[in-house]
mmCIF file of C-alpha atoms in Angstrom:
data_model
loop_
_atom_site.group_PDB
_atom_site.id
_atom_site.type_symbol
_atom_site.label_atom_id
_atom_site.label_comp_id
_atom_site.label_asym_id
_atom_site.label_seq_id
_atom_site.Cartn_x
_atom_site.Cartn_y
_atom_site.Cartn_z
ATOM 1 C CA ASP A 287 147.236 69.561 23.742
ATOM 2 C CA GLY A 288 144.943 71.067 22.326
ATOM 3 C CA GLY A 289 141.303 70.747 21.525
ATOM 4 C CA ILE A 290 137.872 70.696 21.965
ATOM 5 C CA THR A 291 136.215 68.049 25.129
ATOM 6 C CA GLN A 292 132.908 67.335 24.941
ATOM 7 C CA SER A 293 130.981 65.592 27.464
ATOM 8 C CA PRO A 294 129.239 62.920 28.385
ATOM 9 C CA LYS A 295 129.922 60.988 25.443
ATOM 10 C CA TYR A 296 126.158 59.352 26.388
ATOM 11 C CA LEU A 297 123.562 60.679 27.773
ATOM 12 C CA PHE A 298 119.895 59.303 28.566
ATOM 13 C CA ARG A 299 116.844 62.063 29.308
ATOM 14 C CA LYS A 300 113.672 61.269 30.709
ATOM 15 C CA GLU A 301 110.597 63.253 29.640
ATOM 16 C CA GLY A 302 110.540 66.582 30.596
ATOM 17 C CA GLN A 303 113.555 67.220 31.968
ATOM 18 C CA ASN A 304 116.123 69.346 30.929
ATOM 19 C CA VAL A 305 120.104 67.838 30.374
ATOM 20 C CA THR A 306 123.036 69.673 29.455
ATOM 21 C CA LEU A 307 125.993 68.956 26.873
ATOM 22 C CA SER A 308 129.753 70.286 28.145
ATOM 23 C CA CYS A 309 131.891 71.907 25.591
ATOM 24 C CA GLU A 310 135.236 73.201 26.994
ATOM 25 C CA GLN A 311 138.022 73.696 24.029
ATOM 26 C CA ASN A 312 141.592 74.882 24.579
ATOM 27 C CA LEU A 313 142.575 76.498 21.575
ATOM 28 C CA ASN A 314 141.754 80.075 22.770
ATOM 29 C CA HIS A 315 139.031 80.745 19.900
ATOM 30 C CA ASP A 316 136.936 83.185 20.096
ATOM 31 C CA ALA A 317 133.569 81.596 18.364
ATOM 32 C CA MET A 318 132.115 78.188 18.919
ATOM 33 C CA TYR A 319 129.146 76.337 17.142
ATOM 34 C CA TRP A 320 126.804 73.762 18.416
ATOM 35 C CA TYR A 321 124.878 71.451 15.822
ATOM 36 C CA ARG A 322 122.311 68.579 15.741
ATOM 37 C CA GLN A 323 123.032 65.487 13.155
ATOM 38 C CA ASP A 324 120.285 62.852 12.994
ATOM 39 C CA PRO A 325 120.745 59.415 10.943
ATOM 40 C CA GLY A 326 121.347 59.860 7.705
ATOM 41 C CA GLN A 327 121.692 63.494 7.576
ATOM 42 C CA GLY A 328 123.472 66.195 7.994
ATOM 43 C CA LEU A 329 124.714 69.225 10.128
ATOM 44 C CA ARG A 330 121.952 70.912 11.461
ATOM 45 C CA LEU A 331 123.399 75.149 14.014
ATOM 46 C CA ILE A 332 121.161 75.090 16.208
ATOM 47 C CA TYR A 333 122.778 78.425 18.587
ATOM 48 C CA TYR A 334 126.782 79.795 17.720
ATOM 49 C CA SER A 335 128.788 82.638 19.285
ATOM 50 C CA GLN A 336 131.307 84.823 18.437
ATOM 51 C CA ILE A 337 132.517 85.771 21.261
ATOM 52 C CA VAL A 338 131.918 85.421 24.571
ATOM 53 C CA ASN A 339 128.761 87.300 26.581
ATOM 54 C CA ASP A 340 127.432 87.381 23.484
ATOM 55 C CA PHE A 341 125.510 83.787 20.858
ATOM 56 C CA GLN A 342 122.680 84.076 18.290
ATOM 57 C CA LYS A 343 120.432 81.685 17.636
ATOM 58 C CA GLY A 344 121.146 79.237 14.816
ATOM 59 C CA ASP A 345 118.436 77.328 12.024
ATOM 60 C CA ILE A 346 116.842 75.104 14.733
ATOM 61 C CA ALA A 347 117.153 76.818 18.009
ATOM 62 C CA GLU A 348 113.735 76.080 19.283
ATOM 63 C CA GLY A 349 114.197 73.535 22.255
ATOM 64 C CA TYR A 350 118.056 74.637 23.584
ATOM 65 C CA SER A 351 119.380 77.437 25.342
ATOM 66 C CA VAL A 352 123.201 78.448 25.828
ATOM 67 C CA SER A 353 125.012 80.072 27.437
ATOM 68 C CA ARG A 354 129.090 81.660 26.350
ATOM 69 C CA GLU A 355 130.271 82.714 30.290
ATOM 70 C CA LYS A 356 133.408 81.626 29.009
ATOM 71 C CA LYS A 357 135.773 81.994 25.986
ATOM 72 C CA GLU A 358 137.056 78.260 27.024
ATOM 73 C CA SER A 359 132.937 76.982 27.281
ATOM 74 C CA PHE A 360 129.474 76.617 25.175
ATOM 75 C CA PRO A 361 127.627 74.210 27.354
ATOM 76 C CA LEU A 362 124.510 73.376 25.832
ATOM 77 C CA THR A 363 121.452 72.194 27.257
ATOM 78 C CA VAL A 364 118.197 70.676 25.962
ATOM 79 C CA THR A 365 115.162 71.927 27.531
ATOM 80 C CA SER A 366 111.922 70.192 28.168
ATOM 81 C CA ALA A 367 110.306 71.859 25.490
ATOM 82 C CA GLN A 368 112.627 70.103 22.640
ATOM 83 C CA LYS A 369 110.061 67.747 21.805
ATOM 84 C CA ASN A 370 112.140 65.400 19.816
ATOM 85 C CA PRO A 371 116.124 65.499 21.118
ATOM 86 C CA THR A 372 117.596 61.889 20.355
ATOM 87 C CA ALA A 373 120.415 62.968 17.877
ATOM 88 C CA PHE A 374 124.132 63.177 17.780
ATOM 89 C CA TYR A 375 125.308 66.786 19.023
ATOM 90 C CA LEU A 376 128.384 68.657 17.853
ATOM 91 C CA CYS A 377 130.036 70.827 19.608
ATOM 92 C CA ALA A 378 132.677 73.067 17.011
ATOM 93 C CA SER A 379 135.213 75.947 17.173
ATOM 94 C CA GLY A 380 136.918 77.915 14.770
ATOM 95 C CA ALA A 381 138.700 81.093 13.929
ATOM 96 C CA PRO A 382 136.955 80.060 9.595
ATOM 97 C CA ASP A 383 138.343 81.676 6.878
ATOM 98 C CA ARG A 384 138.050 80.740 2.787
ATOM 99 C CA ILE A 385 141.220 77.478 3.635
ATOM 100 C CA LYS A 386 140.540 76.910 7.882
ATOM 101 C CA GLY A 387 137.484 75.484 8.780
ATOM 102 C CA TYR A 388 135.792 74.274 12.747
ATOM 103 C CA THR A 389 136.624 71.832 14.245
ATOM 104 C CA PHE A 390 134.888 69.555 16.214
ATOM 105 C CA GLY A 391 134.662 68.196 19.727
ATOM 106 C CA SER A 392 134.147 63.633 19.347
ATOM 107 C CA GLY A 393 129.979 65.018 19.958
ATOM 108 C CA THR A 394 127.178 63.783 22.687
ATOM 109 C CA ARG A 395 125.063 61.624 22.018
ATOM 110 C CA LEU A 396 121.454 62.196 23.722
ATOM 111 C CA THR A 397 118.942 59.231 23.645
ATOM 112 C CA VAL A 398 115.221 60.154 25.439
ATOM 113 C CA VAL A 399 113.946 57.001 27.385
ATOM 114 C CA GLN B 111 119.940 80.033 4.196
ATOM 115 C CA LYS B 112 121.957 77.746 1.624
ATOM 116 C CA GLU B 113 121.172 75.094 0.128
ATOM 117 C CA VAL B 114 123.848 72.670 -0.059
ATOM 118 C CA GLU B 115 121.964 69.152 -2.030
ATOM 119 C CA GLN B 116 124.552 65.975 -2.296
ATOM 120 C CA ASN B 117 123.230 62.509 -3.368
ATOM 121 C CA SER B 118 123.152 60.370 -0.317
ATOM 122 C CA GLY B 119 124.823 57.174 -1.609
ATOM 123 C CA PRO B 120 126.156 54.382 -0.900
ATOM 124 C CA LEU B 121 128.406 54.729 -3.867
ATOM 125 C CA SER B 122 130.247 52.193 -4.070
ATOM 126 C CA VAL B 123 133.789 51.189 -5.707
ATOM 127 C CA PRO B 124 136.144 48.853 -5.589
ATOM 128 C CA GLU B 125 139.839 49.062 -3.690
ATOM 129 C CA GLY B 126 142.201 51.319 -6.320
ATOM 130 C CA ALA B 127 139.411 52.860 -8.424
ATOM 131 C CA ILE B 128 138.640 57.057 -8.245
ATOM 132 C CA ALA B 129 135.426 57.571 -6.038
ATOM 133 C CA SER B 130 134.252 60.486 -7.344
ATOM 134 C CA LEU B 131 131.652 62.887 -5.031
ATOM 135 C CA ASN B 132 129.418 66.004 -6.224
ATOM 136 C CA CYS B 133 127.829 69.207 -4.189
ATOM 137 C CA THR B 134 125.864 71.109 -5.609
ATOM 138 C CA TYR B 135 124.791 75.128 -3.994
ATOM 139 C CA SER B 136 122.162 77.602 -4.200
ATOM 140 C CA ASP B 137 124.103 81.142 -3.885
ATOM 141 C CA ARG B 138 125.969 81.905 -6.767
ATOM 142 C CA VAL B 139 128.355 84.261 -4.370
ATOM 143 C CA SER B 140 129.911 81.471 -2.054
ATOM 144 C CA GLN B 141 133.547 81.658 -2.725
ATOM 145 C CA SER B 142 134.072 78.456 -0.735
ATOM 146 C CA PHE B 143 133.908 75.880 0.339
ATOM 147 C CA PHE B 144 135.113 72.888 2.673
ATOM 148 C CA TRP B 145 134.888 68.871 2.180
ATOM 149 C CA TYR B 146 134.366 66.879 5.510
ATOM 150 C CA ARG B 147 134.883 63.177 5.886
ATOM 151 C CA GLN B 148 132.738 61.548 8.920
ATOM 152 C CA TYR B 149 133.022 57.458 10.373
ATOM 153 C CA SER B 150 130.665 56.264 11.139
ATOM 154 C CA GLY B 151 130.510 57.453 15.123
ATOM 155 C CA LYS B 152 132.668 60.242 14.636
ATOM 156 C CA SER B 153 132.843 64.352 14.145
ATOM 157 C CA PRO B 154 133.828 65.850 10.874
ATOM 158 C CA GLU B 155 136.862 65.664 10.692
ATOM 159 C CA LEU B 156 138.298 68.425 7.765
ATOM 160 C CA ILE B 157 139.493 67.962 3.959
ATOM 161 C CA MET B 158 139.678 70.084 1.884
ATOM 162 C CA SER B 159 139.400 73.776 1.531
ATOM 163 C CA ILE B 160 138.778 75.344 -1.686
ATOM 164 C CA TYR B 161 137.344 78.814 -2.807
ATOM 165 C CA SER B 162 139.134 79.064 -6.990
ATOM 166 C CA ASN B 163 137.617 78.012 -10.245
ATOM 167 C CA GLY B 164 139.305 74.644 -10.770
ATOM 168 C CA ASP B 165 141.845 71.743 -9.775
ATOM 169 C CA LYS B 166 143.520 71.968 -6.389
ATOM 170 C CA GLU B 167 145.397 68.648 -4.735
ATOM 171 C CA ASP B 168 146.870 67.425 -1.885
ATOM 172 C CA GLY B 169 148.043 63.746 -1.892
ATOM 173 C CA ARG B 170 145.286 61.119 -3.926
ATOM 174 C CA PHE B 171 142.194 63.755 -2.720
ATOM 175 C CA THR B 172 141.195 66.965 -5.358
ATOM 176 C CA ALA B 173 138.947 68.706 -5.132
ATOM 177 C CA GLN B 174 137.933 70.808 -8.376
ATOM 178 C CA LEU B 175 135.141 73.648 -8.087
ATOM 179 C CA ASN B 176 133.459 75.240 -10.789
ATOM 180 C CA LYS B 177 131.208 78.423 -9.438
ATOM 181 C CA ALA B 178 129.994 78.851 -13.115
ATOM 182 C CA SER B 179 127.728 75.992 -12.546
ATOM 183 C CA GLN B 180 127.710 75.820 -8.393
ATOM 184 C CA TYR B 181 129.571 72.733 -8.176
ATOM 185 C CA VAL B 182 131.964 70.879 -6.245
ATOM 186 C CA SER B 183 132.977 67.257 -6.409
ATOM 187 C CA LEU B 184 135.720 66.007 -4.591
ATOM 188 C CA LEU B 185 137.584 62.670 -6.471
ATOM 189 C CA ILE B 186 139.177 60.467 -3.539
ATOM 190 C CA ARG B 187 142.269 58.190 -5.922
ATOM 191 C CA ASP B 188 143.184 54.830 -5.748
ATOM 192 C CA SER B 189 140.339 53.980 -3.318
ATOM 193 C CA GLN B 190 141.455 51.985 0.030
ATOM 194 C CA PRO B 191 138.875 50.177 2.638
ATOM 195 C CA SER B 192 140.001 52.979 5.366
ATOM 196 C CA ASP B 193 137.892 55.691 3.098
ATOM 197 C CA SER B 194 135.289 53.998 3.241
ATOM 198 C CA ALA B 195 132.732 56.446 5.349
ATOM 199 C CA THR B 196 130.275 60.194 4.420
ATOM 200 C CA TYR B 197 131.540 62.829 3.019
ATOM 201 C CA LEU B 198 130.010 65.956 3.930
ATOM 202 C CA CYS B 199 130.511 68.780 2.047
ATOM 203 C CA ALA B 200 130.102 72.036 3.568
ATOM 204 C CA VAL B 201 128.926 76.187 2.998
ATOM 205 C CA PRO B 202 130.600 79.654 5.002
ATOM 206 C CA GLY B 203 128.082 82.053 5.149
ATOM 207 C CA ASP B 204 128.422 85.555 5.567
ATOM 208 C CA ASN B 205 131.864 86.788 7.246
ATOM 209 C CA PHE B 206 131.888 82.740 7.893
ATOM 210 C CA ASN B 207 130.058 83.484 10.503
ATOM 211 C CA LYS B 208 128.238 79.369 10.078
ATOM 212 C CA PHE B 209 128.823 76.613 7.756
ATOM 213 C CA TYR B 210 125.615 75.777 5.644
ATOM 214 C CA PHE B 211 126.497 71.377 5.597
ATOM 215 C CA GLY B 212 125.072 69.042 2.722
ATOM 216 C CA SER B 213 123.807 66.202 3.831
ATOM 217 C CA GLY B 214 126.448 64.068 3.115
ATOM 218 C CA THR B 215 126.914 60.596 0.990
ATOM 219 C CA LYS B 216 127.900 58.099 2.114
ATOM 220 C CA LEU B 217 131.488 55.894 0.028
ATOM 221 C CA ASN B 218 131.680 51.778 0.613
ATOM 222 C CA VAL B 219 134.954 50.939 -1.021
ATOM 223 C CA LYS B 220 135.335 47.224 -1.181
ATOM 224 C CA PRO B 221 138.354 44.915 -0.880
#
């Protein structure tokens, strides 16, 4: 079955640590996205990629980094420069138009300990 | 950046009633609009999209769009407890390169 797989489901980070969140899709989508969701808030765009080997900053890119070496994969690294990383991270992919939206992965909940 | 505004709720309705969820947006040139449902602790799932003024129906769901008023709504008829979730309104950016999301309205359907 086609879909988007995010791992791990839960992740704990110590202060000063870098951690990487995985996102893999087998939907053959060119575009992939990372969003962050804080409690009671909407989704805020971190990074997005329209094609392999290219990506753009979203609205809250500071403290995060990404790579897009393969069409299927778009990992997100939360660096130690991100001072408040505790949140729910959502990866999405799609070929959106005025009818179709994104397909989301199941999310990774990151907690700083 | 497009602004998408939603009442955070919670909106409480009895089972079987009509739930009405509203969304306003700042950009007059926005052409299409999306409603997502998000259960607690889960990822959003697309319910409906609408791009023409007026109503669009899909089962118990009706999306209503008024571009002149920059207003889009979602009606849920015969509300069920399983409809209890947060509903997110989303507006695409130029060329659909990204989406802007509202903060969501939490709906509680009471048995």
